[in-house]
C-alpha cells in the first residue's frame, strides 16, 4: 500500500510550518470527567513529539464521544488537553471552538514547536454529515487553520474507517501523510490479514454477533479456531437450542448463527460452562453452571473456568492470535475472570513465539484495566471498528485517500 509516511515529511524543513494532525483521542471518561484509560493519548504521542522536535506548529483535531453536532460540555476535550500537556511536558492550548475565531487566533499565534488542540470536531455537525458538500466545507475550514504551507498528518487509526471531514475530505486539501500510529497499525494488521502463521486462532467477544459477522466470514477460511465468548456467545448457544434465560441475546441473529455453525462448525469454539448471576451487579450471587443449567430468571455475565481452560489450550498452541472483544463484563470484578484468563493465555502464546494482536476497543481497555503487561502482546490496536473492517477486507476511506 503506497502512501507518504511521516518519516518522509520529517526530511523536510518544518520550522514555522503548520501541521494539522488528525488524532484519535476519544478516551473513555469516568462520571466525574476524569480519563479512565489514556491508551489512545499514549499512542498518539510519538507522532506529535516528532513534529514538535522538528519545529512544526502542531494543530491537533480529534473527537470525543457522540455530541450530535452541537456543543456539549460533557464531551469537551479539556481533560485531554490537560493530559497531553502533562505527557508532552509543555502546555497544549485548547481552542474554545473548532474552526472559529478562537481557533484561528491560537493557530496564528503558535511558535515553532508549539501544540494546540481544537475543540471536539463533532461539535460541528458537518464533520459527520451525509452531505459531501457540507463535509467539504468543514474540511476547507480545517485546512485553512494550517495556512498556505500547511500539511495534514493522519494518525487517528480508530477513525480511518469513517469518511468524515477531518479524516477523509481534509486529506484532499493539504499534502497528506500517514503518522507513525497509522503506519504501524496497517503493518501489524496486514500480518494477520494477509499472511497469518498457522496455527491461527481468532478470539471474538463483545455483545453483538452482528458486529462480528463480517470478520467471522472473512477469517473462517484462514483460521483454525474461531473462539466465541462474551455476550455474542449466547446467541450462538440459543442457536444450538439452549435456554440462555436472561443473558444477552440477539434473537433476530439466531438463524444467522445457525447458518454459521453449519458452515464453520468445525472451527467455531463455544463455551462449555458459564458463570451465572442472579442479577447484574458486583455483589450478585453467582455460580458456575453447565450450558443448559442457568437458573430460571438468572443471566450469565461471563464464561466459566472450564471454558477458559479449553480456550487457553487452543490459544497457547497457536502461532497467530487475533483477539477482539472481552469474554464477559470485565468492568465488574466478579465477571472479569474469563477475559483475564483468555488474555493471560494470549500472553503465554506470545512468550511461545506467536504473533498476537489485540484488536482495540474494549479488549485493549481490558488489558489495561486488569493490570496486564501490554508488552505481553505483539500489538495492541487503537481501533476496534477499524481493525475489524481492515481484516474483513473493506476499504478504509481514511487510508485510501492517502494513496491518491
Tab-separated table of C-alpha atoms in Angstrom:
chain	number	residue	atom	x	y	z
A	1	UNK	CA	0.000	0.000	0.000
A	2	UNK	CA	1.748	3.123	-1.235
A	3	UNK	CA	1.242	6.287	0.785
A	4	UNK	CA	3.504	9.005	2.095
A	5	UNK	CA	4.769	8.473	5.614
A	6	UNK	CA	5.731	10.762	8.460
A	7	UNK	CA	9.411	9.891	8.034
A	8	UNK	CA	9.274	11.471	4.566
A	9	UNK	CA	7.688	14.624	5.948
A	10	UNK	CA	10.330	14.897	8.655
A	11	UNK	CA	13.014	15.034	5.963
A	12	UNK	CA	11.615	18.444	5.028
A	13	UNK	CA	12.216	21.718	6.881
A	14	UNK	CA	9.175	22.049	9.122
A	15	UNK	CA	10.290	25.140	11.034
A	16	UNK	CA	7.398	27.629	11.159
A	17	UNK	CA	5.092	25.343	9.175
A	18	UNK	CA	1.653	24.381	10.472
A	19	UNK	CA	0.859	20.671	10.638
A	20	UNK	CA	-2.745	19.588	11.173
A	21	UNK	CA	-2.822	16.181	12.874
A	22	UNK	CA	-5.996	14.106	12.975
A	23	UNK	CA	-5.532	12.026	16.108
A	24	UNK	CA	-7.946	9.688	17.839
A	25	UNK	CA	-8.103	10.989	21.395
A	26	UNK	CA	-11.552	9.544	22.058
A	27	UNK	CA	-10.689	8.288	25.528
A	28	UNK	CA	-13.242	6.901	27.980
A	29	UNK	CA	-14.176	9.240	30.814
A	30	UNK	CA	-15.449	8.489	34.312
A	31	UNK	CA	-18.697	10.013	35.582
A	32	UNK	CA	-16.741	12.905	37.090
A	33	UNK	CA	-14.929	13.643	33.805
A	34	UNK	CA	-11.569	12.014	34.554
A	35	UNK	CA	-9.791	9.961	31.893
A	36	UNK	CA	-10.407	6.277	32.641
A	37	UNK	CA	-7.965	4.868	30.088
A	38	UNK	CA	-5.279	7.102	28.494
A	39	UNK	CA	-4.222	4.447	25.975
A	40	UNK	CA	-5.145	6.450	22.877
A	41	UNK	CA	-3.356	9.540	24.166
A	42	UNK	CA	-0.225	7.487	24.784
A	43	UNK	CA	-0.451	6.003	21.292
A	44	UNK	CA	-0.675	9.477	19.705
A	45	UNK	CA	2.434	10.859	21.427
A	46	UNK	CA	5.220	9.589	19.105
A	47	UNK	CA	3.837	11.403	16.060
A	48	UNK	CA	3.099	14.600	17.976
A	49	UNK	CA	6.500	14.599	19.677
A	50	UNK	CA	8.331	14.030	16.391
A	51	UNK	CA	6.596	17.053	14.861
A	52	UNK	CA	7.345	19.179	17.919
A	53	UNK	CA	11.008	18.192	17.769
A	54	UNK	CA	11.048	19.127	14.077
A	55	UNK	CA	9.894	22.652	14.910
A	56	UNK	CA	6.408	22.385	13.434
A	57	UNK	CA	3.428	24.359	14.675
A	58	UNK	CA	1.134	21.480	15.597
A	59	UNK	CA	-2.663	21.694	15.454
A	60	UNK	CA	-4.474	18.572	16.684
A	61	UNK	CA	-8.019	17.665	15.682
A	62	UNK	CA	-9.965	14.896	17.427
A	63	UNK	CA	-13.429	13.892	18.532
A	64	UNK	CA	-14.733	12.660	21.869
A	65	UNK	CA	-17.935	10.707	22.216
A	66	UNK	CA	-21.075	11.466	20.217
A	67	UNK	CA	-22.201	15.038	20.906
A	68	UNK	CA	-24.592	15.039	17.911
A	69	UNK	CA	-23.225	18.074	16.126
A	70	UNK	CA	-23.530	20.663	18.880
A	71	UNK	CA	-21.539	21.878	21.862
A	72	UNK	CA	-21.874	19.698	24.941
A	73	UNK	CA	-19.616	20.339	27.924
A	74	UNK	CA	-19.686	16.616	28.721
A	75	UNK	CA	-17.727	15.945	25.535
A	76	UNK	CA	-15.233	18.805	25.742
A	77	UNK	CA	-11.609	17.881	25.060
A	78	UNK	CA	-10.463	19.914	28.085
A	79	UNK	CA	-9.297	16.863	30.098
A	80	UNK	CA	-7.473	15.579	27.016
A	81	UNK	CA	-5.641	18.902	26.580
A	82	UNK	CA	-4.533	18.695	30.206
A	83	UNK	CA	-3.354	15.098	29.799
A	84	UNK	CA	-1.464	15.962	26.605
A	85	UNK	CA	0.225	18.875	28.375
A	86	UNK	CA	1.442	16.544	31.115
A	87	UNK	CA	2.563	13.851	28.674
A	88	UNK	CA	4.451	16.233	26.370
A	89	UNK	CA	5.899	18.344	29.145
A	90	UNK	CA	4.611	21.536	27.539
A	91	UNK	CA	1.404	23.498	27.503
A	92	UNK	CA	-1.216	22.368	24.997
A	93	UNK	CA	-3.751	25.123	24.477
A	94	UNK	CA	-7.380	24.143	23.873
A	95	UNK	CA	-9.282	26.301	21.399
A	96	UNK	CA	-12.743	27.310	22.546
A	97	UNK	CA	-14.168	26.379	19.157
A	98	UNK	CA	-13.318	24.117	16.211
A	99	UNK	CA	-12.721	26.374	13.213
A	100	UNK	CA	-13.932	29.686	14.618
A	101	UNK	CA	-12.259	32.901	15.707
A	102	UNK	CA	-10.509	31.457	18.760
A	103	UNK	CA	-9.089	28.517	16.802
A	104	UNK	CA	-7.696	30.873	14.144
A	105	UNK	CA	-6.188	33.257	16.685
A	106	UNK	CA	-4.463	30.428	18.528
A	107	UNK	CA	-3.227	28.813	15.289
A	108	UNK	CA	-1.823	32.122	14.066
A	109	UNK	CA	-0.118	32.682	17.410
A	110	UNK	CA	1.744	29.372	17.541
A	111	UNK	CA	5.515	29.412	17.794
A	112	UNK	CA	7.785	26.707	16.412
A	113	UNK	CA	7.282	23.508	18.422
A	114	UNK	CA	4.012	24.679	19.997
A	115	UNK	CA	0.954	22.424	20.183
A	116	UNK	CA	-2.719	23.327	20.277
A	117	UNK	CA	-5.849	21.185	20.369
A	118	UNK	CA	-9.050	22.109	18.574
A	119	UNK	CA	-12.285	21.589	20.434
A	120	UNK	CA	-14.230	18.414	19.628
A	121	UNK	CA	-14.686	18.254	15.833
A	122	UNK	CA	-18.040	16.532	16.329
A	123	UNK	CA	-19.387	19.735	17.892
A	124	UNK	CA	-19.763	20.729	14.233
A	125	UNK	CA	-22.483	18.699	12.519
A	126	UNK	CA	-20.673	18.946	9.198
A	127	UNK	CA	-17.941	16.595	10.432
A	128	UNK	CA	-20.190	13.549	10.147
A	129	UNK	CA	-22.736	14.926	7.673
A	130	UNK	CA	-24.024	12.599	4.972
A	131	UNK	CA	-23.882	15.579	2.619
A	132	UNK	CA	-20.440	15.538	0.957
A	133	UNK	CA	-20.669	19.264	0.213
A	134	UNK	CA	-21.094	20.042	3.915
A	135	UNK	CA	-18.119	17.864	4.799
A	136	UNK	CA	-16.040	19.553	2.080
A	137	UNK	CA	-16.932	22.964	3.512
A	138	UNK	CA	-15.882	21.960	7.023
A	139	UNK	CA	-12.688	20.308	5.732
A	140	UNK	CA	-11.769	23.537	3.930
A	141	UNK	CA	-12.129	25.428	7.204
A	142	UNK	CA	-9.910	22.908	8.987
A	143	UNK	CA	-7.295	23.130	6.230
A	144	UNK	CA	-7.344	26.932	6.444
A	145	UNK	CA	-6.099	26.712	10.036
A	146	UNK	CA	-2.864	25.231	8.689
A	147	UNK	CA	-2.229	28.263	6.437
A	148	UNK	CA	-0.794	28.229	2.913
A	149	UNK	CA	2.165	25.933	3.615
A	150	UNK	CA	0.218	23.577	5.850
A	151	UNK	CA	0.431	19.800	5.946
A	152	UNK	CA	-2.002	17.114	7.091
A	153	UNK	CA	-0.948	14.052	9.084
A	154	UNK	CA	-3.492	11.258	9.509
A	155	UNK	CA	-2.766	9.474	12.774
A	156	UNK	CA	-6.189	8.552	14.142
A	157	UNK	CA	-6.419	4.900	13.201
A	158	UNK	CA	-9.612	4.492	15.201
A	159	UNK	CA	-11.462	6.698	12.693
A	160	UNK	CA	-9.874	5.816	9.325
A	161	UNK	CA	-12.846	3.580	8.520
A	162	UNK	CA	-15.084	6.672	8.535
A	163	UNK	CA	-15.479	9.029	5.569
A	164	UNK	CA	-15.661	12.107	7.781
A	165	UNK	CA	-14.454	15.636	7.084
A	166	UNK	CA	-11.432	15.654	9.408
A	167	UNK	CA	-10.413	12.177	8.241
A	168	UNK	CA	-11.230	11.995	4.539
A	169	UNK	CA	-12.012	15.327	2.863
A	170	UNK	CA	-9.261	17.326	4.576
A	171	UNK	CA	-6.626	14.935	3.196
A	172	UNK	CA	-7.515	16.150	-0.287
A	173	UNK	CA	-6.900	19.784	0.619
A	174	UNK	CA	-3.382	19.567	2.089
A	175	UNK	CA	-0.301	17.487	1.421
A	176	UNK	CA	-1.204	14.341	3.381
A	177	UNK	CA	0.956	11.823	5.230
A	178	UNK	CA	0.329	8.825	7.470
A	179	UNK	CA	1.530	9.247	11.039
A	180	UNK	CA	3.553	6.685	12.950
A	181	UNK	CA	0.458	5.135	14.528
A	182	UNK	CA	-1.484	4.611	11.305
A	183	UNK	CA	1.627	3.213	9.626
A	184	UNK	CA	2.266	0.765	12.479
A	185	UNK	CA	-1.378	-0.335	12.667
A	186	UNK	CA	-1.522	-1.145	8.965
A	187	UNK	CA	1.767	-3.024	9.099
A	188	UNK	CA	0.798	-5.167	12.103
A	189	UNK	CA	-2.748	-5.873	10.979
A	190	UNK	CA	-1.560	-6.754	7.475
A	191	UNK	CA	0.480	-9.556	9.011
A	192	UNK	CA	-2.746	-11.018	10.396
A	193	UNK	CA	-4.924	-10.285	7.381
A	194	UNK	CA	-2.574	-11.267	4.561
A	195	UNK	CA	-0.178	-13.905	5.815
A	196	UNK	CA	-1.030	-15.307	9.257
A	197	UNK	CA	1.163	-18.099	10.521
A	198	UNK	CA	-0.586	-21.378	11.158
A	199	UNK	CA	-1.960	-22.387	13.618
A	200	UNK	CA	-4.202	-19.303	13.583
A	201	UNK	CA	-6.768	-18.632	16.308
A	202	UNK	CA	-9.321	-15.814	16.290
A	203	UNK	CA	-10.882	-14.874	19.643
A	204	UNK	CA	-14.109	-12.875	19.437
A	205	UNK	CA	-16.233	-11.460	22.220
A	206	UNK	CA	-18.299	-8.382	22.893
A	207	UNK	CA	-22.032	-8.005	22.916
A	208	UNK	CA	-23.343	-8.404	19.369
A	209	UNK	CA	-22.966	-11.107	16.745
A	210	UNK	CA	-23.943	-8.531	14.114
A	211	UNK	CA	-20.783	-6.528	14.888
A	212	UNK	CA	-18.529	-9.518	14.237
A	213	UNK	CA	-20.379	-11.288	11.423
A	214	UNK	CA	-18.138	-9.893	8.696
A	215	UNK	CA	-14.901	-10.822	10.400
A	216	UNK	CA	-16.135	-14.371	11.137
A	217	UNK	CA	-16.876	-14.916	7.464
A	218	UNK	CA	-13.657	-13.211	6.318
A	219	UNK	CA	-11.330	-15.131	8.619
A	220	UNK	CA	-13.026	-18.528	8.663
A	221	UNK	CA	-11.038	-19.613	5.635
A	222	UNK	CA	-7.726	-18.694	7.274
A	223	UNK	CA	-8.218	-19.562	10.932
A	224	UNK	CA	-8.053	-22.996	12.511
A	225	UNK	CA	-10.089	-21.913	15.531
A	226	UNK	CA	-12.704	-19.192	15.992
A	227	UNK	CA	-13.309	-18.841	19.711
A	228	UNK	CA	-16.532	-17.058	20.634
A	229	UNK	CA	-17.282	-15.700	24.097
A	230	UNK	CA	-18.790	-12.552	25.557
A	231	UNK	CA	-22.386	-11.524	25.050
A	232	UNK	CA	-22.382	-12.776	21.470
A	233	UNK	CA	-21.896	-16.394	22.524
A	234	UNK	CA	-25.425	-16.610	23.968
A	235	UNK	CA	-26.981	-16.086	20.553
A	236	UNK	CA	-24.869	-18.996	19.281
A	237	UNK	CA	-25.896	-21.107	22.285
A	238	UNK	CA	-29.537	-20.235	21.639
A	239	UNK	CA	-28.999	-21.327	18.033
A	240	UNK	CA	-27.954	-24.717	19.445
A	241	UNK	CA	-31.192	-24.928	21.417
A	242	UNK	CA	-30.013	-23.808	24.864
A	243	UNK	CA	-32.189	-21.622	27.062
A	244	UNK	CA	-29.909	-18.728	27.965
A	245	UNK	CA	-32.526	-17.242	30.323
A	246	UNK	CA	-31.897	-13.501	30.827
A	247	UNK	CA	-28.457	-13.445	29.211
A	248	UNK	CA	-27.745	-11.013	26.397
A	249	UNK	CA	-29.394	-12.268	23.229
A	250	UNK	CA	-29.884	-11.070	19.661
A	251	UNK	CA	-32.948	-13.087	18.764
A	252	UNK	CA	-33.004	-11.842	15.180
A	253	UNK	CA	-29.477	-13.219	14.684
A	254	UNK	CA	-30.274	-16.778	15.797
A	255	UNK	CA	-30.904	-18.009	12.204
A	256	UNK	CA	-27.611	-16.409	11.123
A	257	UNK	CA	-25.765	-18.173	13.938
A	258	UNK	CA	-27.339	-21.466	12.915
A	259	UNK	CA	-26.045	-20.920	9.386
A	260	UNK	CA	-22.556	-20.039	10.674
A	261	UNK	CA	-22.495	-23.198	12.781
A	262	UNK	CA	-23.500	-25.258	9.754
A	263	UNK	CA	-20.792	-23.668	7.587
A	264	UNK	CA	-17.947	-23.365	10.097
A	265	UNK	CA	-18.944	-25.671	12.919
A	266	UNK	CA	-15.606	-27.489	12.807
A	267	UNK	CA	-13.827	-24.208	13.599
A	268	UNK	CA	-16.210	-22.357	15.902
A	269	UNK	CA	-15.413	-22.975	19.575
A	270	UNK	CA	-18.105	-22.041	22.093
A	271	UNK	CA	-18.032	-22.085	25.919
A	272	UNK	CA	-18.590	-25.366	27.729
A	273	UNK	CA	-19.646	-23.756	31.030
A	274	UNK	CA	-20.819	-20.363	32.228
A	275	UNK	CA	-20.779	-18.101	35.254
A	276	UNK	CA	-24.403	-17.367	36.138
A	277	UNK	CA	-25.596	-14.496	38.338
A	278	UNK	CA	-28.966	-13.682	39.877
A	279	UNK	CA	-28.564	-10.016	38.950
A	280	UNK	CA	-26.232	-7.744	37.050
A	281	UNK	CA	-24.272	-6.242	39.912
A	282	UNK	CA	-20.872	-6.578	41.551
A	283	UNK	CA	-22.395	-8.181	44.648
A	284	UNK	CA	-24.673	-10.628	42.816
A	285	UNK	CA	-24.997	-14.266	43.828
A	286	UNK	CA	-23.063	-16.342	41.296
A	287	UNK	CA	-22.489	-19.974	40.429
A	288	UNK	CA	-20.717	-21.911	37.694
A	289	UNK	CA	-23.222	-23.840	35.613
A	290	UNK	CA	-23.445	-26.044	32.558
A	291	UNK	CA	-24.778	-24.625	29.312
A	292	UNK	CA	-28.275	-25.971	29.985
A	293	UNK	CA	-28.305	-25.104	33.680
A	294	UNK	CA	-28.641	-21.329	34.007
A	295	UNK	CA	-31.224	-20.929	36.811
A	296	UNK	CA	-34.566	-19.532	35.744
A	297	UNK	CA	-34.513	-15.742	35.664
A	298	UNK	CA	-30.710	-15.558	36.019
A	299	UNK	CA	-28.224	-14.354	33.437
A	300	UNK	CA	-24.647	-15.187	32.503
A	301	UNK	CA	-22.194	-12.250	32.515
A	302	UNK	CA	-19.055	-14.367	31.944
A	303	UNK	CA	-17.768	-17.691	30.705
A	304	UNK	CA	-16.874	-20.424	33.189
A	305	UNK	CA	-13.491	-21.851	34.285
A	306	UNK	CA	-13.670	-24.944	32.047
A	307	UNK	CA	-14.293	-22.688	29.070
A	308	UNK	CA	-11.236	-20.612	29.985
A	309	UNK	CA	-9.188	-23.794	30.200
A	310	UNK	CA	-10.473	-25.035	26.832
A	311	UNK	CA	-9.872	-21.706	25.108
A	312	UNK	CA	-6.432	-21.306	26.682
A	313	UNK	CA	-5.316	-24.683	25.334
A	314	UNK	CA	-6.249	-23.658	21.793
A	315	UNK	CA	-4.648	-20.225	22.147
A	316	UNK	CA	-1.332	-21.315	23.620
A	317	UNK	CA	-0.892	-23.850	20.817
A	318	UNK	CA	-1.311	-21.178	18.129
A	319	UNK	CA	1.250	-19.294	16.067
A	320	UNK	CA	-1.040	-16.333	15.296
A	321	UNK	CA	-3.777	-14.945	17.554
A	322	UNK	CA	-6.219	-12.109	16.887
A	323	UNK	CA	-8.446	-11.055	19.780
A	324	UNK	CA	-11.350	-8.608	19.663
A	325	UNK	CA	-13.942	-8.407	22.403
A	326	UNK	CA	-13.971	-9.374	26.109
A	327	UNK	CA	-15.284	-12.712	27.324
A	328	UNK	CA	-17.538	-11.133	29.930
A	329	UNK	CA	-18.380	-7.901	31.700
A	330	UNK	CA	-14.806	-7.354	32.860
A	331	UNK	CA	-15.630	-3.912	34.303
A	332	UNK	CA	-17.260	-5.691	37.251
A	333	UNK	CA	-14.691	-7.794	39.108
A	334	UNK	CA	-16.803	-10.958	39.620
A	335	UNK	CA	-17.209	-11.197	35.845
A	336	UNK	CA	-13.626	-10.447	34.783
A	337	UNK	CA	-12.109	-13.907	35.143
A	338	UNK	CA	-12.972	-15.115	31.649
A	339	UNK	CA	-11.393	-12.105	29.966
A	340	UNK	CA	-8.369	-12.217	32.254
A	341	UNK	CA	-7.846	-15.942	31.648
A	342	UNK	CA	-8.003	-15.574	27.879
A	343	UNK	CA	-5.716	-12.527	27.948
A	344	UNK	CA	-3.130	-14.394	30.010
A	345	UNK	CA	-3.303	-17.316	27.564
A	346	UNK	CA	-2.568	-14.905	24.720
A	347	UNK	CA	0.409	-13.538	26.654
A	348	UNK	CA	1.625	-17.114	27.083
A	349	UNK	CA	1.266	-17.656	23.332
A	350	UNK	CA	3.368	-14.541	22.732
A	351	UNK	CA	6.021	-15.931	25.058
A	352	UNK	CA	5.956	-19.121	22.967
A	353	UNK	CA	6.740	-17.126	19.824
A	354	UNK	CA	3.243	-16.450	18.489
A	355	UNK	CA	2.296	-13.189	16.774
A	356	UNK	CA	-0.576	-11.827	18.836
A	357	UNK	CA	-2.813	-8.835	18.116
A	358	UNK	CA	-5.383	-7.241	20.408
A	359	UNK	CA	-7.959	-5.673	18.108
A	360	UNK	CA	-8.611	-2.470	20.006
A	361	UNK	CA	-11.838	-1.336	21.643
A	362	UNK	CA	-12.888	-2.971	24.902
A	363	UNK	CA	-10.192	-5.646	24.574
A	364	UNK	CA	-7.439	-3.034	24.743
A	365	UNK	CA	-9.192	-1.328	27.655
A	366	UNK	CA	-9.477	-4.671	29.435
A	367	UNK	CA	-5.742	-5.310	29.164
A	368	UNK	CA	-5.033	-2.045	30.961
A	369	UNK	CA	-7.941	-2.279	33.421
A	370	UNK	CA	-6.822	-5.753	34.524
A	371	UNK	CA	-3.250	-4.551	35.039
A	372	UNK	CA	-1.772	-6.868	32.413
A	373	UNK	CA	1.577	-6.178	30.783
A	374	UNK	CA	0.962	-4.561	27.392
A	375	UNK	CA	4.368	-5.837	26.290
A	376	UNK	CA	2.909	-9.344	26.519
A	377	UNK	CA	1.154	-8.815	23.192
A	378	UNK	CA	2.785	-8.299	19.804
A	379	UNK	CA	0.443	-5.423	19.013
A	380	UNK	CA	-2.474	-3.667	20.706
A	381	UNK	CA	-4.586	-1.805	18.176
A	382	UNK	CA	-6.214	1.532	18.946
A	383	UNK	CA	-9.108	0.996	16.553
A	384	UNK	CA	-11.687	-1.695	17.256
A	385	UNK	CA	-14.020	-0.992	14.347
A	386	UNK	CA	-11.184	-0.010	12.018
A	387	UNK	CA	-9.201	-3.162	12.764
A	388	UNK	CA	-12.244	-5.369	12.175
A	389	UNK	CA	-13.082	-3.699	8.868
A	390	UNK	CA	-9.457	-3.961	7.750
A	391	UNK	CA	-9.449	-7.696	8.478
A	392	UNK	CA	-12.772	-8.056	6.651
A	393	UNK	CA	-11.018	-6.678	3.576
A	394	UNK	CA	-13.034	-3.479	3.428
A	395	UNK	CA	-11.541	-0.291	2.067
A	396	UNK	CA	-10.771	2.213	4.811
A	397	UNK	CA	-11.601	5.679	3.424
A	398	UNK	CA	-9.075	7.456	5.641
A	399	UNK	CA	-6.318	5.199	4.328
A	400	UNK	CA	-7.444	5.082	0.700
A	401	UNK	CA	-7.368	8.885	0.482
A	402	UNK	CA	-3.679	8.858	1.461
A	403	UNK	CA	-2.822	6.771	-1.592
A	404	UNK	CA	-4.235	9.243	-4.109
